[in-house]
Coordinates of C-alpha atoms and ligand atoms in Angstrom, one line a residue:
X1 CA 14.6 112.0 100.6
X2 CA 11.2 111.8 102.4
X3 CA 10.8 114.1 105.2
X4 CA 9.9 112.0 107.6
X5 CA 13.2 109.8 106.9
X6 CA 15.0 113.0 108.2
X7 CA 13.4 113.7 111.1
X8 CA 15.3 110.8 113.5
X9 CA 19.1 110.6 112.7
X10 CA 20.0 106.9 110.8
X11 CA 22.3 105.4 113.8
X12 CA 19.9 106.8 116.4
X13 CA 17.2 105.3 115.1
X14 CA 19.4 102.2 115.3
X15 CA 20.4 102.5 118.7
X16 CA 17.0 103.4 120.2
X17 CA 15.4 99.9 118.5
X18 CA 18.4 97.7 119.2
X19 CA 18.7 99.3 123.0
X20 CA 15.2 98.5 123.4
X21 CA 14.9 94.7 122.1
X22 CA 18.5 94.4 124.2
X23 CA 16.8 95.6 127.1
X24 CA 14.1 92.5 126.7
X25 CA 16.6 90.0 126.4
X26 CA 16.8 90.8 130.1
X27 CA 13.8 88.7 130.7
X28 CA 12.4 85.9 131.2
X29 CA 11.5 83.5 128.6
X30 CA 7.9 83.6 129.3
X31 CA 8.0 87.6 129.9
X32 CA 9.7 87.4 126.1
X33 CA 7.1 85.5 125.1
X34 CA 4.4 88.0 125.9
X35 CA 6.4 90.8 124.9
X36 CA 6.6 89.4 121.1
X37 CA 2.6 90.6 120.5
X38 CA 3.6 94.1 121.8
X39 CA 6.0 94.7 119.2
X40 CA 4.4 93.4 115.9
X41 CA 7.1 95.5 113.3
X42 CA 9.6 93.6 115.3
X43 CA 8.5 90.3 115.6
X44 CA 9.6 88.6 113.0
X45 CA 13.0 89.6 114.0
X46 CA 13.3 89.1 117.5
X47 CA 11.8 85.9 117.4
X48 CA 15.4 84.5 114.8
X49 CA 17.8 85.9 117.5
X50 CA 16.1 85.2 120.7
X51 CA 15.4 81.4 119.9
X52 CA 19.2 81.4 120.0
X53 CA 19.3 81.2 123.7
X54 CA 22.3 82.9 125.4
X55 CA 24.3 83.2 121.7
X56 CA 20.9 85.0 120.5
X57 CA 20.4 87.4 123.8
X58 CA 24.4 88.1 123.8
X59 CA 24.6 89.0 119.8
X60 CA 21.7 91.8 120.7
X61 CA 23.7 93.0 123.8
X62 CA 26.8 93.5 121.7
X63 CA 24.8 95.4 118.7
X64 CA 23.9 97.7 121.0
X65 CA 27.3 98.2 122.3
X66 CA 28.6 98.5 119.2
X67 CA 26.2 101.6 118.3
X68 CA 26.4 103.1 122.2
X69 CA 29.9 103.4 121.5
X70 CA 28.9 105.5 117.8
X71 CA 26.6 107.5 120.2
X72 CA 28.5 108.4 122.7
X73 CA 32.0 108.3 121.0
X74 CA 32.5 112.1 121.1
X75 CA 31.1 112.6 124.5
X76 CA 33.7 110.2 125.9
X77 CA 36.3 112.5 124.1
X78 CA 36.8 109.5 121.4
X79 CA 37.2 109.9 117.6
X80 CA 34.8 108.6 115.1
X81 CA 36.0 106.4 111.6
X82 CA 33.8 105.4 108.7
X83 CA 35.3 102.1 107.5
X84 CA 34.3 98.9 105.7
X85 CA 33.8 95.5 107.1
X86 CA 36.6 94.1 104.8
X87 CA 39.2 96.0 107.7
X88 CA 39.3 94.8 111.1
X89 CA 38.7 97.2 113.5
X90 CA 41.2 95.8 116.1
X91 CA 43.9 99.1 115.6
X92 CA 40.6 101.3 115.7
X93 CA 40.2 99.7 119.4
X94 CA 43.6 99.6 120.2
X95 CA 43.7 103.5 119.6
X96 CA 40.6 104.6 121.0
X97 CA 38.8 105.4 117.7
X98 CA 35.1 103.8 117.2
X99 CA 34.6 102.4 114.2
X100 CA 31.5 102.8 112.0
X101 CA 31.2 100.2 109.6
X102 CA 29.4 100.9 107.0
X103 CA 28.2 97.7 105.7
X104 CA 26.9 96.2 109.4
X105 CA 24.5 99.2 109.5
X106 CA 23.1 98.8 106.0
X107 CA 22.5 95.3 106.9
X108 CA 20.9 96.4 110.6
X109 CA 18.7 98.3 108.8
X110 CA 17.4 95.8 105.8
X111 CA 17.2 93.5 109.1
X112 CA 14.8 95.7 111.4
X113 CA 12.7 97.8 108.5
X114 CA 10.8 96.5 106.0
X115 CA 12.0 100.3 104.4
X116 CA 15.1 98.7 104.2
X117 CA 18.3 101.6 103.9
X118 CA 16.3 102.5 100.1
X119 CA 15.7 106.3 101.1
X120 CA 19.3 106.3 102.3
X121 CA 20.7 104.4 99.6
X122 CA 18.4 106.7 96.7
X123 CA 19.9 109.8 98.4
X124 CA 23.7 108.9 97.4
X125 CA 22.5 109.2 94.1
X126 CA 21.3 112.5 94.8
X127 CA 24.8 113.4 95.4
X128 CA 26.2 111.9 92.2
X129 CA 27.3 108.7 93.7
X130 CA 27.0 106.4 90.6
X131 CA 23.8 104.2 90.8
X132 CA 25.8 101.3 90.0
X133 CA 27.8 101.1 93.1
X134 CA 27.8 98.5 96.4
X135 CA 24.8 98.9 98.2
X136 CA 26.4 97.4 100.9
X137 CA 28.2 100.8 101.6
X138 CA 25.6 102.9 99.8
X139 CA 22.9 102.0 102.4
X140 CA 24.7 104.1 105.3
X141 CA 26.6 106.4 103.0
X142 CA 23.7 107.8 101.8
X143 CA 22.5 108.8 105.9
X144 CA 26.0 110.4 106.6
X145 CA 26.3 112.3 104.1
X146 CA 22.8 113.4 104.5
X147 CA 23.9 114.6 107.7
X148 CA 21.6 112.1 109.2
X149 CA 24.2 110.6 111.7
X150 CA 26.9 111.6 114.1
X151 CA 29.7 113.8 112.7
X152 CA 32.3 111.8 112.0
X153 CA 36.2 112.5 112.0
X154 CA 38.3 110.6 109.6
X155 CA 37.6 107.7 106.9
X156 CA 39.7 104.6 106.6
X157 CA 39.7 101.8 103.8
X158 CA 41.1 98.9 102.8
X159 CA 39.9 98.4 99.2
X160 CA 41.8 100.2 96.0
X161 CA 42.6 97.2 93.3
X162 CA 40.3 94.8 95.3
X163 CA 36.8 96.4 95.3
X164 CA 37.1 99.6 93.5
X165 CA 33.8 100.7 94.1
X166 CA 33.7 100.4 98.0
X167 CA 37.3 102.1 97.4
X168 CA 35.2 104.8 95.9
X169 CA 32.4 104.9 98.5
X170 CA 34.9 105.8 100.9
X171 CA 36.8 108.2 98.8
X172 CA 33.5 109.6 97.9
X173 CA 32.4 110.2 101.4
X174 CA 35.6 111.9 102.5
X175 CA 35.6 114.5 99.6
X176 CA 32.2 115.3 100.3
X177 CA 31.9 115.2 103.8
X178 CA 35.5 117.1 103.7
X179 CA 37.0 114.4 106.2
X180 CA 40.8 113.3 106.4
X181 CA 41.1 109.8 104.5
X182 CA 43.6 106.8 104.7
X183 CA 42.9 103.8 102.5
X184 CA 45.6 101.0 102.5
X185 CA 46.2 99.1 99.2
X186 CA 46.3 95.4 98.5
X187 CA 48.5 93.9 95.7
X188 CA 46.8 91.1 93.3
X189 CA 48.8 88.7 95.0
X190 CA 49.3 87.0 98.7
X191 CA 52.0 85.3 99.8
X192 CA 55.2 86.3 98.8
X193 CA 57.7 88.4 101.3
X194 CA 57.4 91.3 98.4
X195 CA 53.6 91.6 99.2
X196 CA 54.1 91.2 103.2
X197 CA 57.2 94.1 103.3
X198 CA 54.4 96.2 101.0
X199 CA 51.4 95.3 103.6
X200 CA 53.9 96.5 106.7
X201 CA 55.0 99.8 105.6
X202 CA 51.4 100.5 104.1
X203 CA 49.7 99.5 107.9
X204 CA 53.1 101.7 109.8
X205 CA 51.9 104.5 107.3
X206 CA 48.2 103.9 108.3
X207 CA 49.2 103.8 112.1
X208 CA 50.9 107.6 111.5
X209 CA 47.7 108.8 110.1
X210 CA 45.6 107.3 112.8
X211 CA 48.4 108.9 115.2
X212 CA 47.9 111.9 113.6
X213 CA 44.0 112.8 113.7
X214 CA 43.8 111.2 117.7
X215 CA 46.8 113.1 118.8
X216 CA 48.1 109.8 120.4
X217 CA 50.7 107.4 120.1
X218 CA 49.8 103.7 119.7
X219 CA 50.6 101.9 122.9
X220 CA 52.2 98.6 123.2
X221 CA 50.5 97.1 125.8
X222 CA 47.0 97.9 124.4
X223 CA 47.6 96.7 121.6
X224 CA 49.0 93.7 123.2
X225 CA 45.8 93.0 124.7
X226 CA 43.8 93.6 121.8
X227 CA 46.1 90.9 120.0
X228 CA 46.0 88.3 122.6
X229 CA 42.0 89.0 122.8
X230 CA 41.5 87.9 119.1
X231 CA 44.2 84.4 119.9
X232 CA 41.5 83.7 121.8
X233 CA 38.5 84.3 119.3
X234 CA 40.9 83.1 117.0
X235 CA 40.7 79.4 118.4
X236 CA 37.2 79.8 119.4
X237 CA 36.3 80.3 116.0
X238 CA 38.1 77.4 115.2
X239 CA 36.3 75.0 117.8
X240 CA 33.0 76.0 116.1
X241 CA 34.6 75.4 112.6
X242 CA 35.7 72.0 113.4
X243 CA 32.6 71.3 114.8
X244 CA 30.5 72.5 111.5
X245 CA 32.4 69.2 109.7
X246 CA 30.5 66.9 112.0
X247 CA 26.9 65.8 110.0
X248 CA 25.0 66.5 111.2
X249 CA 26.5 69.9 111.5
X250 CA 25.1 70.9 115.5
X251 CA 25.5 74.6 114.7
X252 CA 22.4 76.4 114.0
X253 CA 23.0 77.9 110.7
X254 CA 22.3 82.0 111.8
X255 CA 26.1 81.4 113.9
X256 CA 27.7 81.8 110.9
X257 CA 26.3 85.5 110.5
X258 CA 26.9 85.6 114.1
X259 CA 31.1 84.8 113.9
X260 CA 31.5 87.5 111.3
X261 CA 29.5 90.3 112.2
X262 CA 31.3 90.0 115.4
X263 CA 34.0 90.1 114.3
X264 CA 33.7 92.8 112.1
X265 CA 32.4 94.7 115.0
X266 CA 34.1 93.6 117.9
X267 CA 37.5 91.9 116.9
X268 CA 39.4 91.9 120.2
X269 CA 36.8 92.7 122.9
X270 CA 35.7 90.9 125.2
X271 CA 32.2 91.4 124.4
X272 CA 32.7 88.9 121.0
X273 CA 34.9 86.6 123.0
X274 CA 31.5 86.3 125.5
X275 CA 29.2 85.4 122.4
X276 CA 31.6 82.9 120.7
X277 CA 32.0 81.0 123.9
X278 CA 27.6 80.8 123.8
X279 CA 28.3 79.6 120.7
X280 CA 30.9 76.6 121.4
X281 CA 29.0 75.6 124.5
X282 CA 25.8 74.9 122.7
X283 CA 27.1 73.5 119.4
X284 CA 29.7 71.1 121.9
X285 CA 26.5 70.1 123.9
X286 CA 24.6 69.3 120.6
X287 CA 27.6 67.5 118.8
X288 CA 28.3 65.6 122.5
X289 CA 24.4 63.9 121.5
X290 CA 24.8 63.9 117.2
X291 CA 21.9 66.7 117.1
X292 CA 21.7 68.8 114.6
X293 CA 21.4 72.5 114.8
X294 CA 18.6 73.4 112.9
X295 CA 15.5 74.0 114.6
X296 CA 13.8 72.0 112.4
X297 CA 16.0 69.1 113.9
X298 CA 16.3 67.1 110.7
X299 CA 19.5 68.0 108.0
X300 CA 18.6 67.2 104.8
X301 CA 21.1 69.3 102.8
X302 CA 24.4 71.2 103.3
X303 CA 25.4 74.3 101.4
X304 CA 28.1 76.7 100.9
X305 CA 27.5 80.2 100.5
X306 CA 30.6 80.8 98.4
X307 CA 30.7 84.4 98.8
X308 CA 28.2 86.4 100.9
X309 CA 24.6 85.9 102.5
X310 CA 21.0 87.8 102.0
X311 CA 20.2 90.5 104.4
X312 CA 16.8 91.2 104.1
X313 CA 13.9 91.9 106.8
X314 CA 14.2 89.7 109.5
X315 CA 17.3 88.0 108.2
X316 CA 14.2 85.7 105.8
X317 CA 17.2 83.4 104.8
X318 CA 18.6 81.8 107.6
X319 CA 14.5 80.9 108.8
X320 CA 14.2 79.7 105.6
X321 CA 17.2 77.6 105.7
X322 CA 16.3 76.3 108.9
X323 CA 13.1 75.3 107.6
X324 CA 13.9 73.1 104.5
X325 CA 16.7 71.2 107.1
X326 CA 19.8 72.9 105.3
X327 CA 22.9 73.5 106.6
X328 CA 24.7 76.5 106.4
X329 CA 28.4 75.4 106.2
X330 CA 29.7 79.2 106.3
X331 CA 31.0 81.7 103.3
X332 CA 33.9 83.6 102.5
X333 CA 33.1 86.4 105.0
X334 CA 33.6 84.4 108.1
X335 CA 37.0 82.6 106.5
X336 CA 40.2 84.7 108.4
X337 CA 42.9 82.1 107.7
X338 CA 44.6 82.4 111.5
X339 CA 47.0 79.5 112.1
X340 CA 44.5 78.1 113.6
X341 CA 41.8 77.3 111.7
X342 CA 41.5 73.9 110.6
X343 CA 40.8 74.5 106.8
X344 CA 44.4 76.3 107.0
X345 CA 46.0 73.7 108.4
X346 CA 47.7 72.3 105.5
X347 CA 48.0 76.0 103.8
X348 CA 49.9 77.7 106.7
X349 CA 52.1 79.5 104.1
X350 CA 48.3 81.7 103.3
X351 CA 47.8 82.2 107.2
X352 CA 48.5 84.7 109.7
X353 CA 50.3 83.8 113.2
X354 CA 49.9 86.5 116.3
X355 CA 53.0 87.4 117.7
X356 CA 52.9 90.0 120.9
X357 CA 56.4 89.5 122.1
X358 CA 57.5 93.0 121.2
X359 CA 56.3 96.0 118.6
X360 CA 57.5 94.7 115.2
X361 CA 56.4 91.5 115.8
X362 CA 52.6 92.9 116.7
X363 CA 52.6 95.1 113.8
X364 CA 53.7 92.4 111.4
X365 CA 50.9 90.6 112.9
X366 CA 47.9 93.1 112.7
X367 CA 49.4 94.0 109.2
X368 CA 48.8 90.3 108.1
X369 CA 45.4 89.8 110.2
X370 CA 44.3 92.9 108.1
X371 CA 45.3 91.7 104.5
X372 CA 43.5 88.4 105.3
X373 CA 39.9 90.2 106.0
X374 CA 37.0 88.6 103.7
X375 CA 37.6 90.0 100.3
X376 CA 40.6 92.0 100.6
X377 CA 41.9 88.5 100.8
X378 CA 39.5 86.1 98.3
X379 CA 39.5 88.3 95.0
X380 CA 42.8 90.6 95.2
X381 CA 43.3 88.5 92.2
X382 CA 42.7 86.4 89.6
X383 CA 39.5 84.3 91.2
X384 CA 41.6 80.7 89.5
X385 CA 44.5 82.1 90.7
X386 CA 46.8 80.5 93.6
X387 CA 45.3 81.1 97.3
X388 CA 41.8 82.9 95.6
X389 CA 38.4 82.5 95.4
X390 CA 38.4 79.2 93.4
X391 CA 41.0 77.4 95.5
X392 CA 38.9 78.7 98.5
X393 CA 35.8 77.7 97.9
X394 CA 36.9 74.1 96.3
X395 CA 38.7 73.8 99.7
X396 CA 36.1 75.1 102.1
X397 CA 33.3 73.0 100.0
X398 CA 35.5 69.3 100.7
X399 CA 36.5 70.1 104.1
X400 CA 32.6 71.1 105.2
X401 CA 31.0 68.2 102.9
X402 CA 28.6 70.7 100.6
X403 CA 26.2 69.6 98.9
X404 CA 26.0 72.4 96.9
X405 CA 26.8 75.6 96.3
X406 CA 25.5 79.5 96.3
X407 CA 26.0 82.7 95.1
X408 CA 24.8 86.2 96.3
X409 CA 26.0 89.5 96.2
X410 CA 25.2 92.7 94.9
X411 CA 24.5 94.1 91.2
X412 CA 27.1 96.8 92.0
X413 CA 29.9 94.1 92.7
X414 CA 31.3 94.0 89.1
X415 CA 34.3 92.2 90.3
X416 CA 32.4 89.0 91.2
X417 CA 30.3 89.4 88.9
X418 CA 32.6 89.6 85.8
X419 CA 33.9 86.2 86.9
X420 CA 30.8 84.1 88.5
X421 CA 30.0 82.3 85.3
X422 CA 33.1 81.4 84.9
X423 CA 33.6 80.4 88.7
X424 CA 30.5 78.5 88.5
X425 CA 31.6 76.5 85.3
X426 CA 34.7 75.5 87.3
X427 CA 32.6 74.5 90.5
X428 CA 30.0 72.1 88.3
X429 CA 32.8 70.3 86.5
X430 CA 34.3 69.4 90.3
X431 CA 30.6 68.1 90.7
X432 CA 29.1 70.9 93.2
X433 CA 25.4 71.9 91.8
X434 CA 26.0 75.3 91.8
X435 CA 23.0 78.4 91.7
X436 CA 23.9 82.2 91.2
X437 CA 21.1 84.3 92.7
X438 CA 20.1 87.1 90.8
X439 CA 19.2 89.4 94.3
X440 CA 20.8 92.2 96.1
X441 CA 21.8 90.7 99.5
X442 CA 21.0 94.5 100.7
X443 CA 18.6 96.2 98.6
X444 CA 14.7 94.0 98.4
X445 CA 13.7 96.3 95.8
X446 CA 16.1 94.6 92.9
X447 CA 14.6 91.4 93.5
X448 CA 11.9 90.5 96.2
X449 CA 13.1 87.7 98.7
X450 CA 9.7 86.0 97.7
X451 CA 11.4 85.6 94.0
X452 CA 14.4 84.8 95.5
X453 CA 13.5 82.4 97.4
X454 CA 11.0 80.3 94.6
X455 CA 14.0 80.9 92.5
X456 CA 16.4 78.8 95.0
X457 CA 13.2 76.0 95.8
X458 CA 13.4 75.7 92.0
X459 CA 17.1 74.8 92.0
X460 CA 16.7 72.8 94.5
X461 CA 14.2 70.6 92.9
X462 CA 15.9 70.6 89.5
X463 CA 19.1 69.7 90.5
X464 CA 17.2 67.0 92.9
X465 CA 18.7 68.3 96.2
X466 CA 15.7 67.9 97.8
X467 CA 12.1 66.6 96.8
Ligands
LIG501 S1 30.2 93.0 97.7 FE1 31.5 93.3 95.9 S2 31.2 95.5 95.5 FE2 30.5 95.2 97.6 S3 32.3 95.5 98.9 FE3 32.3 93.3 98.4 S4 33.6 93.1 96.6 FE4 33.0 95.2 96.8

């Protein structure tokens, strides 16, 4: 690794840039304004948040408490866990453990520096961490075990027989970093009472280990209110949902990013609640007067993003989107199947309810949240089988009137992967035009965003989407 990538630790070089741009969110619009030429690495960034209004200015706020609480975890007497975005954090805040996620950072840090996580990701190989792995997990991985972070305490997953290479990440990290390690399993299939008894006693066993390495028992109560927090996100999130049917849609597209990374950092806090109400305010007072949300004001094109986005400097896509007036109508990572949502509403057999009236029912509850995460949920099986990808995305793509369809992911993601072509067959013959891009949604060096980019203005204009 370069030298000078080890001279500042990975999440406090994090902290200190998001803790300053949160800082000028305190300001005026014009003092914003004048700030942008101060900060020309930064630019380009801060100007796709902060023309988000409130939603914009509140998504920086709770980045940075997300990473205060990773700085200041262990002098607040509170335990550290590496995890992955496919597991919500909500037991993690309901025991007084901070979560590090692996895959938010990487995508913080592809967002912010034109560097990208590379050095970080190049130094897991180092290790012997195969080259072929997720570089959604690789990109942080590579600074902890670096020793270029804060000293974590434990390593929790979610992944075996879904993913087996973030399974591995994790697995990887606590060997080397010599760290205690749960990972819960997923069977390939979801609803059946077999597979729920399995996901109970797996998330009890979980809750002993968590027990176990805080020295605490789980309380009722705060778990309670951590529960009854994420009702309420639970049927925000629906509002906005709803509201993306609408066409125009009058949701700028960058609030889909905005609903999941929230919620894979903050599931259950109020500081997520805050930003999701931003969010239904201004999409209610633009649906109220048929806008659109785009800043371009015009939507000339709506697509699904049938599995995840592209995380490069300055988040390029969403601008990019916003642009060429097209709609982004969401992806599998912001799709939690609570009762709630109105794509589940005739599928309630595949959604989770929230129960808080005593113990059992809450830890049937968070058990079923849990197997429901992005992922963990989508591909556990067979991607045509009942309640997967496929049926998904056909579903999702109906109810939110796409025009067409996307793929991105990662080389390392052999489990999409060996089944896109095949995915993609099936989504053409049900008529949706339907690109695969070729990109790493966290690593610029496989393929630049420029070529990404021409590549998707080329589908675009072949498949006459747009002229
Ligand atoms: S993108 Fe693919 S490889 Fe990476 S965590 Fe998700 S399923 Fe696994």
């Amino acid at each position: 690794m370069r030298p000078e990538i080890k001279a500042y630790n990975f999440d406090w070089m994090l902290w200190s840039t998001v803790g300053a741009a949160s800082k000028i969110a305190d300001g005026s619009d014009k003092e914003l304004e004048r700030m942008l030429k101060y900060i020309p690495n930064y630019r380009g960034i801060a100007q796709t948040i902060f023309r988000e209004g409130d939603a914009g200015k509140q998504f920086l706020k709770m980045t940075f408490s997300y990473l205060d609480n990773i700085m200041n975890a262990h002098k607040t007497g509170k335990k550290l866990s590496i995890t992955t975005f496919c597991f919500s954090p909500a037991i993690f805040y309901a025991m007084d453990i901070v979560p590090i996620t692996f895959e938010l950072l990487t995508v913080l840090a592809g967002a912010l520096w034109k560097r990208g996580s590379f050095d970080y990701q190049d130094f897991c190989l180092e290790t012997g961490f195969p080259e072929t792995a997720c570089s959604s997990q690789k990109g942080t991985l590579g600074a902890y075990l670096a020793g270029l972070g804060e000293e974590i305490d434990m390593v929790v997953c979610d992944s075996p027989g879904v993913c087996d290479t973030n399974a591995a990440a994790f697995s990887f990290a606590a060997s080397y970093l010599d760290k205690p390690f749960y990972q819960l399993n997923f069977p390939p299939k979801l609803v059946e009472k077999r597979v729920q008894d399995y996901h109970l006693a797996d998330y009890k066993a979980l809750i002993s280990f968590l027990e176990k390495q805080t020295g605490k028992k789980l309380e009722e109560n705060r778990l309670r209110e951590i529960l009854e927090e994420i009702k309420i996100q639970d049927n925000l999130i629906a509002d906005l949902e709803d509201m993306e049917r609408l066409v125009p849609n009058p949701a700028p597209p960058i609030y889909n990013l905005f609903i999941y990374a929230g919620r894979f950092m903050f599931a259950g806090k109020s500081e997520y609640t805050k930003l999701l109400k931003f969010m239904v305010k201004e999409a209610k007072s633009k649906a109220e007067k048929g806008l659109s949300g785009l800043h371009s004001g015009k939507e000339n094109l709506r697509a699904f993003f049938f599995y995840i986005d592209h995380y490069m400097l300055n988040l390029s896509l969403w601008e990019w989107l916003d642009k060429r007036g097209i709609t982004h109508i969401g992806n599998i990572l912001g799709k939690y199947f609570p009762n709630v949502a109105p794509y589940a509403k005739d599928r309630q057999e595949e959604t989770y309810t929230i129960n808080t009236d005593n113990m059992d029912e809450m830890l049937k509850s968070i058990a079923e949240l849990n197997a429901r995460m992005p992922m963990v949920r989508t591909i556990r099986g067979p991607y045509d089988a009942p309640h997967m990808w496929l049926q998904d995305s056909m579903a999702l793509a109906e109810m939110y009137k796409a025009d067409c369809l996307i793929y991105n992911g990662t080389p390392g993601c052999r489990n999409t992967w060996g089944m896109v072509k095949l995915m993609a067959r099936d989504t053409e013959k049900y008529g949706y035009p339907t690109h695969i891009m070729y990109g790493d949604a966290f690593d610029e060096r496989i393929e630049s965003w420029e070529s990404t980019s021409e590549r998707l203005d080329e589908f675009f204009k072949v498949r006459r989407l747009l002229s």
